[in-house]
Coordinates of C-alpha atoms and ligand atoms in Angstrom, one line a residue:
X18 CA 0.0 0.0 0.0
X19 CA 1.2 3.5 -0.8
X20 CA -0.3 6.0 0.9
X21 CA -0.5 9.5 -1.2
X22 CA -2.0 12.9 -0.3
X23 CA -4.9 14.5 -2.2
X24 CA -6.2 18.5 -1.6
X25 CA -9.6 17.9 -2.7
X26 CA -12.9 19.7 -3.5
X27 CA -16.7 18.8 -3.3
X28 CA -19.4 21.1 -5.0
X29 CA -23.2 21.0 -3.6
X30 CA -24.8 21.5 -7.1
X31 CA -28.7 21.8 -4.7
X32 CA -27.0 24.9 -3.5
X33 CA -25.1 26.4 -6.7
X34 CA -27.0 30.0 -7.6
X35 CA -25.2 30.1 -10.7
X36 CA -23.6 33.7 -9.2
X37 CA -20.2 33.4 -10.9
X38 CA -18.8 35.2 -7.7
X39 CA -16.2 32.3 -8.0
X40 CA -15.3 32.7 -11.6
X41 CA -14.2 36.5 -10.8
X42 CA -11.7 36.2 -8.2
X43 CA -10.1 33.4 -9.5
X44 CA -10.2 35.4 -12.9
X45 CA -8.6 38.9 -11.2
X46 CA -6.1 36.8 -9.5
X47 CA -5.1 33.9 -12.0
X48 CA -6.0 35.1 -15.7
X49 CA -5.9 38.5 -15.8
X50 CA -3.4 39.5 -17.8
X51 CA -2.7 39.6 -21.9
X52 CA -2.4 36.2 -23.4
X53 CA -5.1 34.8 -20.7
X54 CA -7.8 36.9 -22.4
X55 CA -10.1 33.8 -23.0
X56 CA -9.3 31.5 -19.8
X57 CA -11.6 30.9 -16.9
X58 CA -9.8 28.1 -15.0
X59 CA -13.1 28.3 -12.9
X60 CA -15.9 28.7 -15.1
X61 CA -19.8 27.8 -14.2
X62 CA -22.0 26.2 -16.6
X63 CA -25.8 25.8 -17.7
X64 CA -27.0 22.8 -17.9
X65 CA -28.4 21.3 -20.1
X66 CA -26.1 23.0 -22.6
X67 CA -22.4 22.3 -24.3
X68 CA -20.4 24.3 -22.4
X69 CA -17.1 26.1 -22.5
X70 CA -15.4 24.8 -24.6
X71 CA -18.0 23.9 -26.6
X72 CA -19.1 20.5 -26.7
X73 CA -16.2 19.6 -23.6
X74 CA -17.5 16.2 -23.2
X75 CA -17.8 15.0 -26.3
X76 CA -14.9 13.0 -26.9
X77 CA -15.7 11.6 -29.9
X78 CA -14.9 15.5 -31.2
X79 CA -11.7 16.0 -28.7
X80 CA -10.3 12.8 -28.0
X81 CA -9.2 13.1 -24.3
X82 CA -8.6 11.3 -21.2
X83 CA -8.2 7.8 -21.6
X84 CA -9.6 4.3 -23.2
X85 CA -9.6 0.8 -22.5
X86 CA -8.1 -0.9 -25.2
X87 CA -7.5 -4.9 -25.2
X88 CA -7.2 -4.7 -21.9
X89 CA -5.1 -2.0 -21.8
X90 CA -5.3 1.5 -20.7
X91 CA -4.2 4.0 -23.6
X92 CA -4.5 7.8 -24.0
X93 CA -7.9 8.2 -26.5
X94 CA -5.3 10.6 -28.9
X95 CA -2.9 7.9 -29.0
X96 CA 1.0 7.5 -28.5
X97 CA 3.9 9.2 -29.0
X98 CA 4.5 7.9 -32.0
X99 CA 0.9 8.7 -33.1
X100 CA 1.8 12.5 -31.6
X101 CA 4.7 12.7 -33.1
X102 CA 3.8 12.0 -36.5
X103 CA 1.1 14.9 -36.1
X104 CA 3.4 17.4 -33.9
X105 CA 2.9 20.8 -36.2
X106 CA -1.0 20.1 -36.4
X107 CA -3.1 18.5 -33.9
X108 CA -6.2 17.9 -35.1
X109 CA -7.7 17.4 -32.1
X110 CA -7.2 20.7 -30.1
X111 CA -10.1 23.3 -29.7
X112 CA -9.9 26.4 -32.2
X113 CA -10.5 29.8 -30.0
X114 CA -14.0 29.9 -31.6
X115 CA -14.9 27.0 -29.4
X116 CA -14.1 29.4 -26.0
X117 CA -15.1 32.4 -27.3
X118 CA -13.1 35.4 -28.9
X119 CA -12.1 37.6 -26.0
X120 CA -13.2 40.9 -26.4
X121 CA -13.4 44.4 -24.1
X122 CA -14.7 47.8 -25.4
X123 CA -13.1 51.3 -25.7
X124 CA -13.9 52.8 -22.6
X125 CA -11.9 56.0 -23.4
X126 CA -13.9 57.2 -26.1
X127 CA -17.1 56.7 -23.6
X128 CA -15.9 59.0 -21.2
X129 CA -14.7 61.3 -23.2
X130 CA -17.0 62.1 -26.1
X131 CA -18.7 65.4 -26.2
X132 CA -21.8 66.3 -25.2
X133 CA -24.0 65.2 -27.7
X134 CA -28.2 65.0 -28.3
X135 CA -28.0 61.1 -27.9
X136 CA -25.7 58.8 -25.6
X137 CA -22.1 57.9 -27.1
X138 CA -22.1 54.1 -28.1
X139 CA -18.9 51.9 -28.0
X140 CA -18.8 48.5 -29.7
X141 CA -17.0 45.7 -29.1
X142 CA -13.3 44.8 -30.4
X143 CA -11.5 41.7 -30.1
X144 CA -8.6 41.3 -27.4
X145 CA -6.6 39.9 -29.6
X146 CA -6.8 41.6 -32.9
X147 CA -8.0 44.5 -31.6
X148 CA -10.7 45.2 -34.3
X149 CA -14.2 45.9 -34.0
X150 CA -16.0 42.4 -33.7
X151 CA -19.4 41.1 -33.3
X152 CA -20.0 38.7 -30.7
X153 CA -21.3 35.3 -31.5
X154 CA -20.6 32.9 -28.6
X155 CA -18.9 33.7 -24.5
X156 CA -17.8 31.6 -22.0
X157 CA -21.3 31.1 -20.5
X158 CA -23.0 32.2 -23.7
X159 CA -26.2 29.5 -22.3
X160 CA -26.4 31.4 -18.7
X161 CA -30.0 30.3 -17.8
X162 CA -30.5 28.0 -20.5
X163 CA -30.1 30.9 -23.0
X164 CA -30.1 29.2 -26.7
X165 CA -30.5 25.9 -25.3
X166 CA -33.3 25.1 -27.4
X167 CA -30.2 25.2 -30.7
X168 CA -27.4 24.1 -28.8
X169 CA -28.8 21.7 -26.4
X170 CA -29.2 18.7 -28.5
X171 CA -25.7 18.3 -28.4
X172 CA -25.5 17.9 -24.8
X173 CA -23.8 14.5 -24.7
X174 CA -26.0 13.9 -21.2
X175 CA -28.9 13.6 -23.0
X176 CA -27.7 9.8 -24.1
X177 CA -30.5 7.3 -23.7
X178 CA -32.7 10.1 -23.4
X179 CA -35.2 12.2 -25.8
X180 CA -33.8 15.5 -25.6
X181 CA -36.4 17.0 -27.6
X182 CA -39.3 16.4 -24.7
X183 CA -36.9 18.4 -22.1
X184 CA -36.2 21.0 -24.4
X185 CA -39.7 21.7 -24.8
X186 CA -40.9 24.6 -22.7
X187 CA -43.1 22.5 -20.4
X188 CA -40.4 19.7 -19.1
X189 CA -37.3 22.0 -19.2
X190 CA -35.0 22.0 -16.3
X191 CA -31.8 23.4 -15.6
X192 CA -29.1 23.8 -13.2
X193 CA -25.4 25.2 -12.6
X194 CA -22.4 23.3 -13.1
X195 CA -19.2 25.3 -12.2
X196 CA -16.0 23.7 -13.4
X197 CA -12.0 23.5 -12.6
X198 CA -9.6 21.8 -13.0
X199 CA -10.1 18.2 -11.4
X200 CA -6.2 17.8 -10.2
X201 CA -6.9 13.9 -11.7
X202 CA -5.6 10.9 -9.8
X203 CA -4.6 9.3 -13.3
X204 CA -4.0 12.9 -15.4
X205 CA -4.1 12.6 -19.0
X206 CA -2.4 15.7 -19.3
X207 CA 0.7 15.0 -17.8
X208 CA 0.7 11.2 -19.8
X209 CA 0.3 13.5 -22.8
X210 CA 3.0 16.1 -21.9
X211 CA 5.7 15.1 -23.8
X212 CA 8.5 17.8 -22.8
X213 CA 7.7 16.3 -19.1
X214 CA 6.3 19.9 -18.1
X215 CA 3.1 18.5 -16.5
X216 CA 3.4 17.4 -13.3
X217 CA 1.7 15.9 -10.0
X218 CA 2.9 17.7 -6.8
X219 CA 4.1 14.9 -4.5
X220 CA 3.0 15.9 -1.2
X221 CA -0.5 17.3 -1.8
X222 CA -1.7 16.2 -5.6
X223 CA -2.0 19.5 -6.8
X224 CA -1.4 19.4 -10.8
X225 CA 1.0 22.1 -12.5
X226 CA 2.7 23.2 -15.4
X227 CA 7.0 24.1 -14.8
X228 CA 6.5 27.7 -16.9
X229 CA 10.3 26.7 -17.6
X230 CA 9.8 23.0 -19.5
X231 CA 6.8 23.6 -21.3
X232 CA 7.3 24.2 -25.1
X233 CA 4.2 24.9 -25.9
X234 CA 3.1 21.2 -27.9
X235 CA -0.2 21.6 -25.9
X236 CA -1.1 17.9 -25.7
X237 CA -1.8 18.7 -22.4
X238 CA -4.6 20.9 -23.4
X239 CA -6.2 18.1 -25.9
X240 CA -5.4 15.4 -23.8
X241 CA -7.3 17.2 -20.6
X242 CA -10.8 15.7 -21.1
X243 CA -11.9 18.4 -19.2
X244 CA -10.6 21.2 -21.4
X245 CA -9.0 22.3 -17.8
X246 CA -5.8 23.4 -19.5
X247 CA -5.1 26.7 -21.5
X248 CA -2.4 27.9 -23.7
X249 CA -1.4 31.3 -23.4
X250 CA -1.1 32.8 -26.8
X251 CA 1.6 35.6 -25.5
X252 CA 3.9 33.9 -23.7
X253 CA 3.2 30.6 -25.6
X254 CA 3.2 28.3 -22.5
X255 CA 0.4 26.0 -21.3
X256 CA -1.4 27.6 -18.1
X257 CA -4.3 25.5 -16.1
X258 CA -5.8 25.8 -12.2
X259 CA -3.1 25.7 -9.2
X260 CA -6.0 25.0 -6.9
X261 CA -4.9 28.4 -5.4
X262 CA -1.5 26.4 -3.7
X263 CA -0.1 29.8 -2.4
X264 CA -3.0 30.3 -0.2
X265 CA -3.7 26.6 0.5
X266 CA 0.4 27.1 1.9
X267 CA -0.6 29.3 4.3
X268 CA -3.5 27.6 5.3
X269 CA -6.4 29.4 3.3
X270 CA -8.2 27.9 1.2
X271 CA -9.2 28.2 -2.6
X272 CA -10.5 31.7 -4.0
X273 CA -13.2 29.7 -5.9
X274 CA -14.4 28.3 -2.5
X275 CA -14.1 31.1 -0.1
X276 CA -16.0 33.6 -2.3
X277 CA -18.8 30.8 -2.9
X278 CA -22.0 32.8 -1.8
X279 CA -23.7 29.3 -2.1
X280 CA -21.3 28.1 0.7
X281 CA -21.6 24.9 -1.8
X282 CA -18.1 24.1 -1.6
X283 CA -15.8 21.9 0.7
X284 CA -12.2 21.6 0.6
X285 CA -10.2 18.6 2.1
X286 CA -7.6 16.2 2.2
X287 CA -8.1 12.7 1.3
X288 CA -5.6 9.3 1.5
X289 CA -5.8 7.4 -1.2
X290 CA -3.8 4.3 -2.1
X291 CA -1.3 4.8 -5.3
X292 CA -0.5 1.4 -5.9
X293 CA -4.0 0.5 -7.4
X294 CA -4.3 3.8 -9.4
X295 CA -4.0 1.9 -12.7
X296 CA -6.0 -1.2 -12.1
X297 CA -9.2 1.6 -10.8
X298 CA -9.0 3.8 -13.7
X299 CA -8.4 0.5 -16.0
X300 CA -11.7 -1.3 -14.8
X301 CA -13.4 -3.5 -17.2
X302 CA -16.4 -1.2 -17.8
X303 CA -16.9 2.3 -17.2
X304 CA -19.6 1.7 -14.4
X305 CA -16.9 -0.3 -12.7
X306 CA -14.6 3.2 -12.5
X307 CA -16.6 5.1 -10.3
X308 CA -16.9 2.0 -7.8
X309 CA -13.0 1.8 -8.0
X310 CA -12.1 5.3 -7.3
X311 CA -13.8 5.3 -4.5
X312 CA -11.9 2.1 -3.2
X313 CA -8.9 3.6 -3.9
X314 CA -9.6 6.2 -0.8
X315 CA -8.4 5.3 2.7
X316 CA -10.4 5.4 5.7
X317 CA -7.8 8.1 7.5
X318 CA -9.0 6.7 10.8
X319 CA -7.9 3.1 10.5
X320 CA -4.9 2.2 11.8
X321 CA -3.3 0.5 8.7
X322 CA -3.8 3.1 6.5
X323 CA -2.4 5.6 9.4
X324 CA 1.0 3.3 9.8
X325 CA 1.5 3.4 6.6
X326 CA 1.1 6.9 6.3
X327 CA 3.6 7.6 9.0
X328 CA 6.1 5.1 7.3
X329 CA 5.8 7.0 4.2
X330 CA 6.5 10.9 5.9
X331 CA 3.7 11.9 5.6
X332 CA 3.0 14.6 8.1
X333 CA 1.0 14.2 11.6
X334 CA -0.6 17.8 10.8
X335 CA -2.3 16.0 7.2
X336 CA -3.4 13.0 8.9
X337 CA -5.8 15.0 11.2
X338 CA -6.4 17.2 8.6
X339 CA -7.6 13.9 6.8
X340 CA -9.7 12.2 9.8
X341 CA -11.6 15.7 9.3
X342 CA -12.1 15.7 5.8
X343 CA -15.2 17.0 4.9
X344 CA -14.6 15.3 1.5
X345 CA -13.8 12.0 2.8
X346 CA -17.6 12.0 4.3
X347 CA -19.3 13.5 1.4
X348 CA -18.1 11.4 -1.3
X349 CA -17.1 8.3 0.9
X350 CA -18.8 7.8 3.9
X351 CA -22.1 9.3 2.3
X352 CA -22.0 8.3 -0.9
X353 CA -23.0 11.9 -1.5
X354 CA -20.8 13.4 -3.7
X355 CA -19.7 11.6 -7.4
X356 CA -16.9 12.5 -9.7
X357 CA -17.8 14.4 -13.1
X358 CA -17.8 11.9 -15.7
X359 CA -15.8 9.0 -14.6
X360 CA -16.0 7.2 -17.6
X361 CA -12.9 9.3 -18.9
X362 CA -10.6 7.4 -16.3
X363 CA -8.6 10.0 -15.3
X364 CA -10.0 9.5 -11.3
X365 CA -11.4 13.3 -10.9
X366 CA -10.9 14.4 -7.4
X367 CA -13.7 17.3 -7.5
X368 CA -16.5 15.7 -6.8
X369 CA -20.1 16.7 -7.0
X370 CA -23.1 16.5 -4.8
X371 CA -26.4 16.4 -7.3
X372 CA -28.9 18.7 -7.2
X373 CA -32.6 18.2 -6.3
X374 CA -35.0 19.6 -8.1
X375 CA -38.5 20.9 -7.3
X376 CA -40.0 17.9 -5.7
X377 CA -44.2 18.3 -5.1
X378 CA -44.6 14.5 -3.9
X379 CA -41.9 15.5 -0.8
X380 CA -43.8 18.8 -0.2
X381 CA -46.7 16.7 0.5
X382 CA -45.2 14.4 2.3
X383 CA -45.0 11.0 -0.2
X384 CA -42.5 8.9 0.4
X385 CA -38.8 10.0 -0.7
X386 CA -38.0 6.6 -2.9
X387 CA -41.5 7.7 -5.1
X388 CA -40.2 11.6 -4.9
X389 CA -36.4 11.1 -6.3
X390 CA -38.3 9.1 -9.2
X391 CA -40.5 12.2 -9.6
X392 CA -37.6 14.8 -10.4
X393 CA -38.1 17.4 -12.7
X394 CA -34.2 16.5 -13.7
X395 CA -33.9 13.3 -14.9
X396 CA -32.0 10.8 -12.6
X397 CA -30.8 9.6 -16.2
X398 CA -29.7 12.9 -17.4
X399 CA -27.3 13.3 -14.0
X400 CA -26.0 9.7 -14.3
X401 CA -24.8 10.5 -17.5
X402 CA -23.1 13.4 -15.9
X403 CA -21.3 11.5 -12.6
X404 CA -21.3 8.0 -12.7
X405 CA -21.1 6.6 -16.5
X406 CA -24.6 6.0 -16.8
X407 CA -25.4 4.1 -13.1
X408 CA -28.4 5.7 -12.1
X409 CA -28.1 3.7 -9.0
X410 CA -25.5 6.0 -7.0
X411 CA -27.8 8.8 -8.1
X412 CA -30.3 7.5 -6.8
X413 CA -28.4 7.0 -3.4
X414 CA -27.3 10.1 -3.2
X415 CA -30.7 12.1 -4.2
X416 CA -32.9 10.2 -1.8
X417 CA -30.2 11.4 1.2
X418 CA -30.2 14.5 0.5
X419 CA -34.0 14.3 0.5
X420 CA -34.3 12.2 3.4
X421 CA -32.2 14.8 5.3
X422 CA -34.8 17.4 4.4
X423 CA -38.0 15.1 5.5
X424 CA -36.0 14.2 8.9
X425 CA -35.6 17.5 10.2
X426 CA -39.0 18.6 8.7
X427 CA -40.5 15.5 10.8
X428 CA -38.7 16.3 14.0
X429 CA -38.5 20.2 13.6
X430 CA -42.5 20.9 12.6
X431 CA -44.2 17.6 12.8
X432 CA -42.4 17.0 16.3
X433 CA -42.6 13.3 15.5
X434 CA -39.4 10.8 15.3
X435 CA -37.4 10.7 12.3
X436 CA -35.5 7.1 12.9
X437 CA -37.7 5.7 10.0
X438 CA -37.0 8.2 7.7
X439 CA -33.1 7.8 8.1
X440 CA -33.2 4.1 8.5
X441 CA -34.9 4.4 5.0
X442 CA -32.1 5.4 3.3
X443 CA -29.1 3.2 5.7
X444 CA -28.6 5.8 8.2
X445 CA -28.8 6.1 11.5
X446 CA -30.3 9.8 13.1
X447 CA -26.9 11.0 14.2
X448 CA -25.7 10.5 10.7
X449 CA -28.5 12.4 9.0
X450 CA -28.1 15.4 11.9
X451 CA -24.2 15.4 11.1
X452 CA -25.3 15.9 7.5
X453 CA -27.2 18.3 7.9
X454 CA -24.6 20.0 9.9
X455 CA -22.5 20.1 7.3
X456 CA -24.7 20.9 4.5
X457 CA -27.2 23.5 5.5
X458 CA -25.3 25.4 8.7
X459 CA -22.0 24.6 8.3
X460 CA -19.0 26.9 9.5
X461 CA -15.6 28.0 7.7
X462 CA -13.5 25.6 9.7
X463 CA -15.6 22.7 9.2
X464 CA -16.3 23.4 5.2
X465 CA -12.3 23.6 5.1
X466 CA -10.1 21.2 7.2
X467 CA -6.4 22.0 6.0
X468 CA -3.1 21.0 7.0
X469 CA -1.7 24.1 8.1
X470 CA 1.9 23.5 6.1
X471 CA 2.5 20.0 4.1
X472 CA 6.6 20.6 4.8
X473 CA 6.4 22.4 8.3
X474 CA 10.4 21.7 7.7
X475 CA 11.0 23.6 4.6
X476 CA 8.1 25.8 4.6
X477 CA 8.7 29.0 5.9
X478 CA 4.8 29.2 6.7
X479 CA 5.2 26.5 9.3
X480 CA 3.3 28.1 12.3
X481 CA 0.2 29.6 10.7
X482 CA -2.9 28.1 11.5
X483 CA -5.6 26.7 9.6
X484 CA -8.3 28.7 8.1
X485 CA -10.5 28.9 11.2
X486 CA -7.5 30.9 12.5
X487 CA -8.0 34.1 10.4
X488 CA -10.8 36.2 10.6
X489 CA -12.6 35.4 7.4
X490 CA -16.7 35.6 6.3
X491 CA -18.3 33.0 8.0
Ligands
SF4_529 S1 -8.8 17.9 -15.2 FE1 -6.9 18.8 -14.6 S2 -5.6 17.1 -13.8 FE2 -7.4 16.2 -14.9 S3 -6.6 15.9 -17.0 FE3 -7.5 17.9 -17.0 S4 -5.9 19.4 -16.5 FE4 -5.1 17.3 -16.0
SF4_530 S1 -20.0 31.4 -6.2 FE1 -20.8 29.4 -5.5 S2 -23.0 29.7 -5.7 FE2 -22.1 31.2 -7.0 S3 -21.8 30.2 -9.1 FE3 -19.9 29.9 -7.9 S4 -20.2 27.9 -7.0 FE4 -22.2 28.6 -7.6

């Protein structure tokens, strides 16, 4: 057994407003600059709808992440021999059309035209000709299901599903997806690096780019099935999410997550064991994956997994870090949260609670099995989107959440016992109170457990405490 560190994140999509207050910081901190124009490495999306870049999940079109292939687990673009024959034109990268053309607006001439009879108008022009464009298509050009009616029917979720009936105005449904990158277990953008610029950070998981190595091939970027990665047409280097490791240093955590006015987002540290990497991600079928990710994470309580921790350095200061993983309960002890299309194999480590949806048969009190079955969002629809198609872990999942909401409604307004309702879904009532805890009233510490330094030795941050320890919004 080899026990690794992972800084993980889970994303409540019952509580996601679509705001994009996480998109901005992340934007003003990260991407802001010339050359970064068009990249949101937090982005939130529509859904239904085909995303940024468009059409991101079909890999039919992009070719990313990974395959099974007799028996064997290959990169879906190929080898390097395959690469290397097409090194000057990759076929399978995203043009910028497929983001969006960045574009800004001549503010100068606003403020200082002359007084006229009418108000001065400024029109677009692009960032990176700097002529006057017309804009066709933005990084969240389906906000609210805006053009969904054109552009949904190739949502890939819609598989096994007639799109056309929830497209029409009656069935619609929608919800928010926000996106980053998933700091995968098995990254097919480091396999597809082939200067060895993409890299895994040993001690917490977190995936770079070394701004000195890369030469710009940008396999990375079609490799990513996730579209996660960036290249940055000024300085001609790949750029991607650094799950904000400055701040997670000094024991704050993400800008995407602390800005969340949802509070839908927890940040953690999970063990996980990196011996059996390549026989999870390698599973016979893609149903099997999700099942095997989730084996692959250690209980951080049991004493195994915490000797072999120890014999492996890893620091006291992550292990309790890791026994209060918020993450760790969510998507393991819960079954809460799932990973965003596991059927890619690269083991995802953001992982996402699905959302409820208006539910009339809970309101009046039916029972919570009938209710998830009665979701305006198809329990089909968000299997497609977490767990390959298994609307059984969906199911799980959705009929907690729900019986969380029925047992404190039981004991709360009905002042009757609410032992049935959680032994209906294999809880007990302390379980279903903890959950609740952590998903309707939770505080800043317990949304973010940190380890306050991963190399208290080398850092010079050893000695600052966790994120409970600094006055932030709570
Ligand atoms: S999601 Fe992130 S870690 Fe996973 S393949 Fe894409 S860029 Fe790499
Ligand atoms: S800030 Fe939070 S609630 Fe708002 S869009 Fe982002 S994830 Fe959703």
């Amino acid at each position: 057994m080899k026990i690794k560190v992972q800084l993980s994140m889970v994303l409540n999509l019952d509580k996601c407003i679509g705001c994009h207050t996480c998109s901005i910081p992340c934007k003003n901190v990260w991407t802001n600059r010339q050359g970064a124009e068009y990249m949101w490495f937090n982005n939130v999306e529509t859904k239904p709808g085909i995303g940024y870049p468009k059409e991101w999940e079909n890999q039919a079109i992009h070719k990313g992440g990974w395959t099974r292939d007799k028996g064997e687990l290959r990169l879906k673009a190929g080898g390097r021999i395959h690469k290397a024959s097409r090194i000057f034109h990759n076929p399978d990268l995203p043009i910028i059309d497929d983001y969006y053309e960045p574009w800004d607006y001549d503010y100068e001439s606003l403020i200082s035209a002359p007084g006229k009879k009418h108000q001065p108008a400024i029109h677009p022009r692009s960032q990176l000709t700097g002529e006057p464009m017309d804009i066709t298509w933005g990084p969240n050009w389906e906000d609210d299901l805006a053009g969904v009616c054109e552009t949904g029917v190739r949502d890939s979720n819609f598989s096994g599903l007639d799109h056309a009936i929830y497209l029409s105005f009656k069935q619609v449904f929608m919800f928010y997806l926000p996106r980053l990158c998933e700091h995968c277990l098995n990254p097919a953008c480091v396999a597809s690096c082939p200067s060895g610029a993409m890299y895994k950070r040993d001690e917490d998981g977190i995936v770079l780019v070394d701004q000195e190595r890369c030469r710009g091939w940008r396999y990375c970027v079609s490799g990513c099935p996730y579209k996660k990665v960036y290249f940055n047409w000024k300085t001609g280097r790949s750029e991607k999410c650094i799950f904000c490791y400055p701040r997670l240093e000094a024991g704050l955590t993400t800008l995407c997550a602390h800005s969340c006015v949802g509070r839908i987002r927890y940040v953690g540290v999970v063990l996980y064991d990196a011996d059996r990497i390549q026989e999870a991600a390698g599973a016979t079928t893609d149903r099997e994956i999700y099942p095997s990710h989730l084996d692959l994470l250690c209980d951080p309580s049991d004493p195994e997994t915490i000797a072999a921790a120890r014999s492996q350095g890893i620091p006291e200061q992550v292990l309790a870090a890791a026994r209060r993983s918020p993450v760790y309960l969510l998507a393991k002890t819960w079954r809460l949260a799932l990973p965003l299309h596991p059927e890619f194999r690269t083991l995802p480590m953001v992982w996402y609670i699905p959302p409820l949806s208006p539910m009339e048969a809970l309101a009046e009190n039916q029972d919570i099995m009938a209710a998830v079955d009665n979701l305006r969002i198809p329990v089909r629809y968000l299997a497609n989107l977490l767990t390959a198609g298994d609307e059984a872990p969906v199911r799980l999942a959705l009929r907690r959440l729900a019986a969380v909401r029925a047992y404190m409604r039981s004991v709360r307004v009905e002042n009757k016992a609410g032992e049935a309702i959680a032994a209906s879904v294999g809880l007990d009532s302390a379980s279903i109170l903890k959950m609740y805890d952590l998903l309707a009233i939770a505080r800043l510490e317990d949304r973010f457990v940190l380890p306050t330094a991963s190399h208290p030795d080398k850092s010079p941050l050893h000695g600052i405490q966790g994120c409970g320890g600094f006055p932030e919004r709570r």
